[in-house]
């Protein structure tokens, strides 16, 4: 039996794959609230750690922000493959939580709104390039997320490493 893979699975798989490819430790990816700390108002998400060593560490903040932007880019790539998917999409790519997270990561390094748009554009392009190069990993994770709803860090590492 073929499982229907919802757009949110591609969105969250995009976050997880890019975080993994950027060397972040991905602990969990989910398309529901299971596994997240109590009180988190999420439909799904990724728990990934990075070594930020304070707000002056721009490279680490940009890696985290790139992973934060990757969900939006993955869902957009998924919709572009077959235009009818946009109508079936959850429009999760407009999720303000991702944008708030990215803004928080980059806040110490942004001088003005022009600088912010330039940085976000560059990081979205980086996320899109990583996703395009590792799309088979996104597809595998999205399929497993549709089936199991939650994947642990070990499962993510095994699936992504096997597809590389």
Coordinates of N, CA and C in Angstrom, one line a residue:
X1 N 0.8 -1.2 0.0 CA 0.0 0.0 0.0 C 0.9 1.2 0.0
X2 N 0.6 2.2 -0.9 CA 1.4 3.4 -1.0 C 0.9 4.4 0.0
X3 N 1.8 5.0 0.8 CA 1.4 6.0 1.8 C 1.5 7.4 1.2
X4 N 0.4 8.2 1.4 CA 0.4 9.6 1.0 C 1.4 10.4 1.9
X5 N 2.2 11.1 1.3 CA 3.2 11.8 2.0 C 2.8 13.3 2.1
X6 N 2.4 13.8 3.2 CA 2.0 15.2 3.3 C 3.1 16.2 3.2
X7 N 2.8 17.4 2.7 CA 3.8 18.4 2.5 C 4.6 18.7 3.8
X8 N 4.0 18.6 4.9 CA 4.7 18.9 6.2 C 5.8 17.9 6.4
X9 N 5.7 16.7 5.8 CA 6.8 15.7 6.0 C 8.0 16.2 5.1
X10 N 7.7 16.8 4.0 CA 8.9 17.3 3.2 C 9.5 18.5 3.8
X11 N 8.6 19.3 4.4 CA 9.1 20.5 5.1 C 10.0 20.2 6.3
X12 N 9.6 19.2 7.1 CA 10.4 18.9 8.3 C 11.6 18.0 7.9
X13 N 11.5 17.2 6.8 CA 12.6 16.5 6.3 C 13.7 17.4 5.8
X14 N 13.2 18.5 5.1 CA 14.2 19.5 4.6 C 15.0 20.1 5.7
X15 N 14.3 20.5 6.8 CA 15.1 21.0 8.0 C 16.1 20.0 8.4
X16 N 15.7 18.7 8.6 CA 16.6 17.7 9.2 C 17.7 17.4 8.3
X17 N 17.5 17.3 7.0 CA 18.6 17.0 6.0 C 19.6 18.1 6.0
X18 N 19.2 19.3 5.9 CA 20.1 20.4 5.8 C 20.9 20.6 7.1
X19 N 20.2 20.4 8.2 CA 20.9 20.5 9.5 C 22.0 19.4 9.6
X20 N 21.6 18.2 9.2 CA 22.6 17.1 9.2 C 23.8 17.4 8.3
X21 N 23.5 17.8 7.1 CA 24.5 18.1 6.1 C 25.5 19.3 6.6
X22 N 24.9 20.2 7.4 CA 25.7 21.3 7.9 C 26.5 20.9 9.2
X23 N 26.4 19.6 9.6 CA 27.1 19.1 10.8 C 26.4 19.3 12.1
X24 N 25.2 19.7 12.1 CA 24.4 19.9 13.3 C 24.0 18.5 13.8
X25 N 23.9 18.3 15.1 CA 23.4 17.1 15.7 C 21.9 17.1 15.7
X26 N 21.3 16.3 14.8 CA 19.8 16.2 14.7 C 19.3 15.1 15.7
X27 N 18.5 15.5 16.7 CA 18.1 14.6 17.7 C 16.7 14.0 17.4
X28 N 15.9 14.7 16.7 CA 14.5 14.3 16.5 C 13.9 15.0 15.3
X29 N 13.1 14.4 14.6 CA 12.2 15.1 13.6 C 10.8 14.5 13.7
X30 N 9.8 15.3 13.6 CA 8.5 14.9 13.8 C 7.5 15.7 13.0
X31 N 6.4 15.1 12.6 CA 5.3 15.8 11.9 C 4.1 15.9 12.8
X32 N 4.3 15.7 14.1 CA 3.3 16.0 15.1 C 4.0 16.4 16.4
X33 N 3.3 16.7 17.4 CA 3.9 17.3 18.6 C 4.6 16.2 19.5
X34 N 4.4 15.0 19.2 CA 5.0 13.9 20.0 C 6.6 14.1 20.1
X35 N 7.1 14.0 21.3 CA 8.5 14.0 21.4 C 9.1 15.4 21.8
X36 N 8.2 16.4 21.7 CA 8.7 17.8 22.0 C 8.4 18.2 23.4
X37 N 9.2 19.1 24.0 CA 8.9 19.5 25.4 C 7.5 20.0 25.6
X38 N 6.9 19.7 26.8 CA 5.5 20.2 27.0 C 5.4 21.7 26.8
X39 N 4.3 22.1 26.2 CA 4.0 23.5 26.0 C 4.4 24.0 24.6
X40 N 5.2 23.2 23.9 CA 5.6 23.6 22.6 C 4.4 23.6 21.7
X41 N 4.0 24.6 21.0 CA 2.9 24.7 20.1 C 3.3 24.4 18.7
X42 N 3.7 23.2 18.4 CA 4.2 22.9 17.1 C 3.4 21.8 16.5
X43 N 3.2 21.9 15.2 CA 2.6 20.8 14.4 C 3.6 19.7 14.1
X44 N 4.9 20.1 14.1 CA 6.0 19.2 13.9 C 7.2 20.0 14.1
X45 N 8.4 19.4 13.8 CA 9.6 20.1 14.0 C 10.8 19.2 14.0
X46 N 11.9 19.9 14.2 CA 13.2 19.2 14.3 C 13.9 19.8 15.5
X47 N 14.5 18.9 16.3 CA 15.3 19.3 17.4 C 16.8 19.0 17.0
X48 N 17.5 20.1 16.9 CA 18.9 19.9 16.4 C 19.8 20.9 17.2
X49 N 20.9 20.4 17.6 CA 21.8 21.3 18.4 C 23.0 21.8 17.6
X50 N 23.5 22.9 18.0 CA 24.7 23.4 17.4 C 25.6 24.1 18.4
X51 N 26.8 24.3 18.1 CA 27.7 24.9 19.1 C 27.8 26.4 18.8
X52 N 27.0 27.2 19.5 CA 26.9 28.6 19.2 C 27.8 29.5 20.0
X53 N 28.4 29.0 21.0 CA 29.4 29.7 21.8 C 29.2 31.2 21.9
X54 N 28.0 31.6 22.1 CA 27.7 33.1 22.3 C 27.3 33.7 21.0
X55 N 26.7 34.9 21.1 CA 26.1 35.6 20.0 C 27.1 36.1 18.9
X56 N 28.4 36.1 19.3 CA 29.3 36.6 18.3 C 29.7 35.5 17.3
X57 N 29.3 34.3 17.4 CA 29.6 33.3 16.5 C 28.7 33.3 15.3
X58 N 29.0 34.1 14.3 CA 28.2 34.3 13.1 C 28.1 33.0 12.3
X59 N 29.2 32.3 12.1 CA 29.1 31.1 11.2 C 28.1 30.1 11.8
X60 N 28.1 29.9 13.1 CA 27.2 28.9 13.7 C 25.8 29.4 13.6
X61 N 25.6 30.7 13.8 CA 24.2 31.2 13.7 C 23.7 31.1 12.3
X62 N 24.6 31.3 11.3 CA 24.1 31.2 9.9 C 23.8 29.7 9.5
X63 N 24.6 28.8 10.1 CA 24.3 27.4 9.8 C 22.9 27.1 10.4
X64 N 22.6 27.5 11.6 CA 21.3 27.2 12.3 C 20.2 27.9 11.5
X65 N 20.4 29.1 11.0 CA 19.4 29.8 10.2 C 19.2 29.2 8.9
X66 N 20.3 28.7 8.3 CA 20.1 27.9 7.0 C 19.2 26.7 7.2
X67 N 19.5 26.0 8.2 CA 18.6 24.8 8.5 C 17.2 25.2 8.8
X68 N 17.0 26.4 9.5 CA 15.7 26.9 9.8 C 15.0 27.3 8.5
X69 N 15.6 27.8 7.5 CA 15.0 28.2 6.3 C 14.8 27.0 5.3
X70 N 15.4 25.9 5.6 CA 15.4 24.7 4.7 C 14.0 24.1 4.6
X71 N 13.2 24.1 5.6 CA 11.8 23.5 5.6 C 11.0 24.2 4.5
X72 N 11.0 25.5 4.5 CA 10.3 26.3 3.5 C 10.8 26.0 2.1
X73 N 12.1 25.9 1.9 CA 12.6 25.6 0.6 C 12.3 24.2 0.1
X74 N 12.3 23.3 1.1 CA 12.0 21.9 0.7 C 10.5 21.8 0.2
X75 N 9.7 22.4 1.0 CA 8.2 22.4 0.6 C 8.0 23.1 -0.8
X76 N 8.7 24.2 -1.0 CA 8.6 24.9 -2.3 C 9.1 24.0 -3.4
X77 N 10.3 23.3 -3.2 CA 10.8 22.4 -4.2 C 9.8 21.3 -4.5
X78 N 9.2 20.7 -3.5 CA 8.3 19.6 -3.6 C 7.1 20.1 -4.4
X79 N 6.6 21.3 -4.2 CA 5.4 21.8 -4.9 C 5.8 22.1 -6.4
X80 N 7.0 22.5 -6.6 CA 7.4 22.8 -8.0 C 7.5 21.6 -8.9
X81 N 7.8 20.4 -8.3 CA 7.9 19.2 -9.1 C 6.6 18.9 -9.8
X82 N 5.5 19.2 -9.2 CA 4.2 18.9 -9.8 C 3.3 20.1 -9.3
X83 N 3.0 21.0 -10.2 CA 2.3 22.2 -9.8 C 1.0 22.0 -9.0
X84 N 0.3 20.9 -9.3 CA -0.9 20.7 -8.6 C -0.7 20.5 -7.1
X85 N 0.5 20.2 -6.7 CA 0.8 20.0 -5.2 C 0.6 21.2 -4.4
X86 N 0.7 22.4 -5.0 CA 0.6 23.7 -4.3 C -0.8 23.7 -3.7
X87 N -1.8 23.3 -4.4 CA -3.2 23.3 -3.9 C -3.4 22.3 -2.8
X88 N -2.6 21.2 -2.8 CA -2.7 20.2 -1.7 C -1.8 20.5 -0.5
X89 N -0.9 21.5 -0.7 CA 0.1 21.8 0.3 C -0.6 22.4 1.5
X90 N 0.0 22.2 2.7 CA -0.5 22.7 3.9 C -0.1 24.2 4.1
X91 N 0.7 24.7 3.1 CA 1.3 26.0 3.2 C 2.1 26.2 4.4
X92 N 2.7 25.1 4.9 CA 3.5 25.1 6.1 C 4.7 26.0 5.9
X93 N 5.1 26.2 4.6 CA 6.3 27.0 4.3 C 6.1 28.5 4.8
X94 N 4.9 28.9 5.1 CA 4.6 30.2 5.6 C 4.6 30.2 7.1
X95 N 5.1 29.2 7.7 CA 5.1 29.1 9.2 C 5.9 30.1 9.8
X96 N 5.4 31.0 10.6 CA 6.1 32.1 11.2 C 7.1 31.7 12.3
X97 N 6.9 30.5 12.8 CA 7.9 30.0 13.8 C 9.3 29.8 13.2
X98 N 9.3 29.3 12.0 CA 10.6 29.2 11.3 C 11.3 30.6 11.1
X99 N 10.5 31.5 10.7 CA 11.0 32.9 10.5 C 11.4 33.6 11.8
X100 N 10.7 33.3 12.8 CA 11.1 33.9 14.1 C 12.4 33.3 14.6
X101 N 12.5 32.0 14.4 CA 13.8 31.3 14.8 C 15.0 31.8 14.0
X102 N 14.8 32.0 12.7 CA 15.9 32.5 11.9 C 16.2 34.0 12.3
X103 N 15.2 34.8 12.5 CA 15.4 36.1 13.0 C 16.2 36.2 14.3
X104 N 15.9 35.3 15.2 CA 16.6 35.3 16.5 C 18.0 34.9 16.3
X105 N 18.3 33.9 15.5 CA 19.7 33.5 15.2 C 20.5 34.6 14.6
X106 N 19.9 35.4 13.7 CA 20.7 36.3 13.0 C 20.7 37.8 13.6
X107 N 19.8 38.0 14.5 CA 19.6 39.3 15.1 C 20.9 40.0 15.4
X108 N 21.9 39.4 16.1 CA 23.1 40.1 16.5 C 24.0 40.5 15.3
X109 N 23.7 40.0 14.1 CA 24.6 40.3 12.9 C 23.9 41.2 11.9
X110 N 22.7 41.5 12.1 CA 21.9 42.3 11.1 C 22.0 43.8 11.4
X111 N 22.4 44.6 10.5 CA 22.6 46.0 10.7 C 21.3 46.8 10.4
X112 N 20.5 46.3 9.3 CA 19.3 47.0 8.9 C 18.5 46.1 8.0
X113 N 17.3 46.5 7.6 CA 16.5 45.6 6.8 C 17.0 45.2 5.5
X114 N 17.8 46.1 4.8 CA 18.5 45.7 3.6 C 19.5 44.6 3.8
X115 N 20.2 44.7 4.9 CA 21.2 43.7 5.2 C 20.5 42.4 5.6
X116 N 19.4 42.5 6.3 CA 18.6 41.3 6.6 C 18.1 40.6 5.4
X117 N 17.5 41.3 4.4 CA 17.1 40.7 3.2 C 18.2 40.0 2.4
X118 N 19.4 40.7 2.4 CA 20.5 40.1 1.7 C 21.0 38.8 2.3
X119 N 21.1 38.8 3.6 CA 21.6 37.6 4.3 C 20.5 36.5 4.2
X120 N 19.3 36.8 4.4 CA 18.2 35.7 4.3 C 18.2 35.1 2.9
X121 N 18.3 36.0 1.8 CA 18.4 35.5 0.5 C 19.5 34.6 0.2
X122 N 20.7 34.9 0.7 CA 21.9 34.1 0.6 C 21.7 32.7 1.3
X123 N 21.2 32.8 2.5 CA 21.0 31.5 3.2 C 19.9 30.6 2.6
X124 N 18.8 31.3 2.1 CA 17.8 30.5 1.4 C 18.4 29.8 0.1
X125 N 19.3 30.5 -0.6 CA 19.9 29.9 -1.7 C 20.8 28.7 -1.3
X126 N 21.5 28.9 -0.2 CA 22.4 27.8 0.3 C 21.6 26.6 0.7
X127 N 20.4 26.8 1.4 CA 19.5 25.7 1.8 C 19.0 25.0 0.5
X128 N 18.6 25.8 -0.5 CA 18.0 25.3 -1.7 C 19.1 24.4 -2.4
X129 N 20.3 24.9 -2.5 CA 21.4 24.1 -3.1 C 21.6 22.8 -2.4
X130 N 21.7 22.8 -1.1 CA 21.9 21.6 -0.3 C 20.7 20.6 -0.6
X131 N 19.5 21.1 -0.6 CA 18.3 20.3 -0.8 C 18.4 19.7 -2.2
X132 N 18.7 20.5 -3.2 CA 18.8 19.9 -4.5 C 19.8 18.8 -4.7
X133 N 21.0 19.0 -4.0 CA 22.0 18.0 -4.0 C 21.7 16.8 -3.2
X134 N 20.8 16.9 -2.3 CA 20.5 15.7 -1.4 C 19.0 15.5 -1.4
X135 N 18.3 15.7 -2.5 CA 16.9 15.5 -2.5 C 16.4 14.1 -2.3
X136 N 17.2 13.1 -2.7 CA 16.9 11.7 -2.4 C 16.8 11.5 -0.9
X137 N 17.7 12.1 -0.1 CA 17.6 12.0 1.4 C 16.3 12.6 1.9
X138 N 15.9 13.8 1.4 CA 14.7 14.4 1.8 C 13.5 13.5 1.5
X139 N 13.5 12.9 0.3 CA 12.4 12.0 0.0 C 12.3 10.8 0.9
X140 N 13.4 10.2 1.2 CA 13.5 9.0 2.1 C 12.9 9.4 3.5
X141 N 13.4 10.5 4.1 CA 13.0 11.0 5.4 C 11.5 11.3 5.4
X142 N 11.0 12.0 4.3 CA 9.6 12.4 4.2 C 8.7 11.1 4.2
X143 N 9.2 10.1 3.4 CA 8.4 8.9 3.4 C 8.3 8.2 4.8
X144 N 9.5 8.1 5.4 CA 9.5 7.5 6.8 C 8.7 8.3 7.8
X145 N 8.7 9.7 7.7 CA 7.9 10.5 8.6 C 6.4 10.3 8.3
X146 N 6.0 10.1 7.1 CA 4.6 9.9 6.8 C 4.2 8.6 7.4
X147 N 5.1 7.6 7.4 CA 4.8 6.3 8.0 C 4.8 6.2 9.5
X148 N 5.9 6.8 10.1 CA 6.1 6.7 11.5 C 5.8 8.0 12.4
X149 N 5.7 9.1 11.7 CA 5.4 10.4 12.4 C 6.6 11.0 13.1
X150 N 7.4 10.2 13.7 CA 8.6 10.7 14.5 C 9.8 9.8 14.1
X151 N 11.0 10.5 13.9 CA 12.2 9.7 13.7 C 13.3 10.3 14.7
X152 N 14.0 9.3 15.3 CA 15.1 9.7 16.2 C 16.4 10.1 15.4
X153 N 17.3 10.7 16.2 CA 18.5 11.1 15.5 C 19.3 10.0 14.9
X154 N 19.3 8.8 15.6 CA 19.9 7.6 15.0 C 19.3 7.1 13.7
X155 N 18.0 7.2 13.7 CA 17.3 6.8 12.5 C 17.6 7.7 11.3
X156 N 17.6 9.0 11.7 CA 17.9 10.1 10.6 C 19.3 9.8 10.1
X157 N 20.3 9.7 11.0 CA 21.6 9.5 10.5 C 21.8 8.2 9.7
X158 N 21.1 7.2 10.0 CA 21.2 5.9 9.3 C 20.6 6.1 7.9
X159 N 19.4 6.7 7.8 CA 18.7 6.9 6.5 C 19.5 7.9 5.6
X160 N 19.9 9.0 6.2 CA 20.6 10.0 5.3 C 22.0 9.4 4.9
X161 N 22.7 8.8 5.8 CA 24.0 8.2 5.4 C 23.9 7.2 4.3
X162 N 22.8 6.3 4.4 CA 22.6 5.3 3.4 C 22.3 5.9 2.0
X163 N 21.6 7.0 2.0 CA 21.2 7.6 0.7 C 22.3 8.5 0.0
X164 N 23.3 8.8 0.8 CA 24.4 9.8 0.3 C 25.2 9.1 -0.8

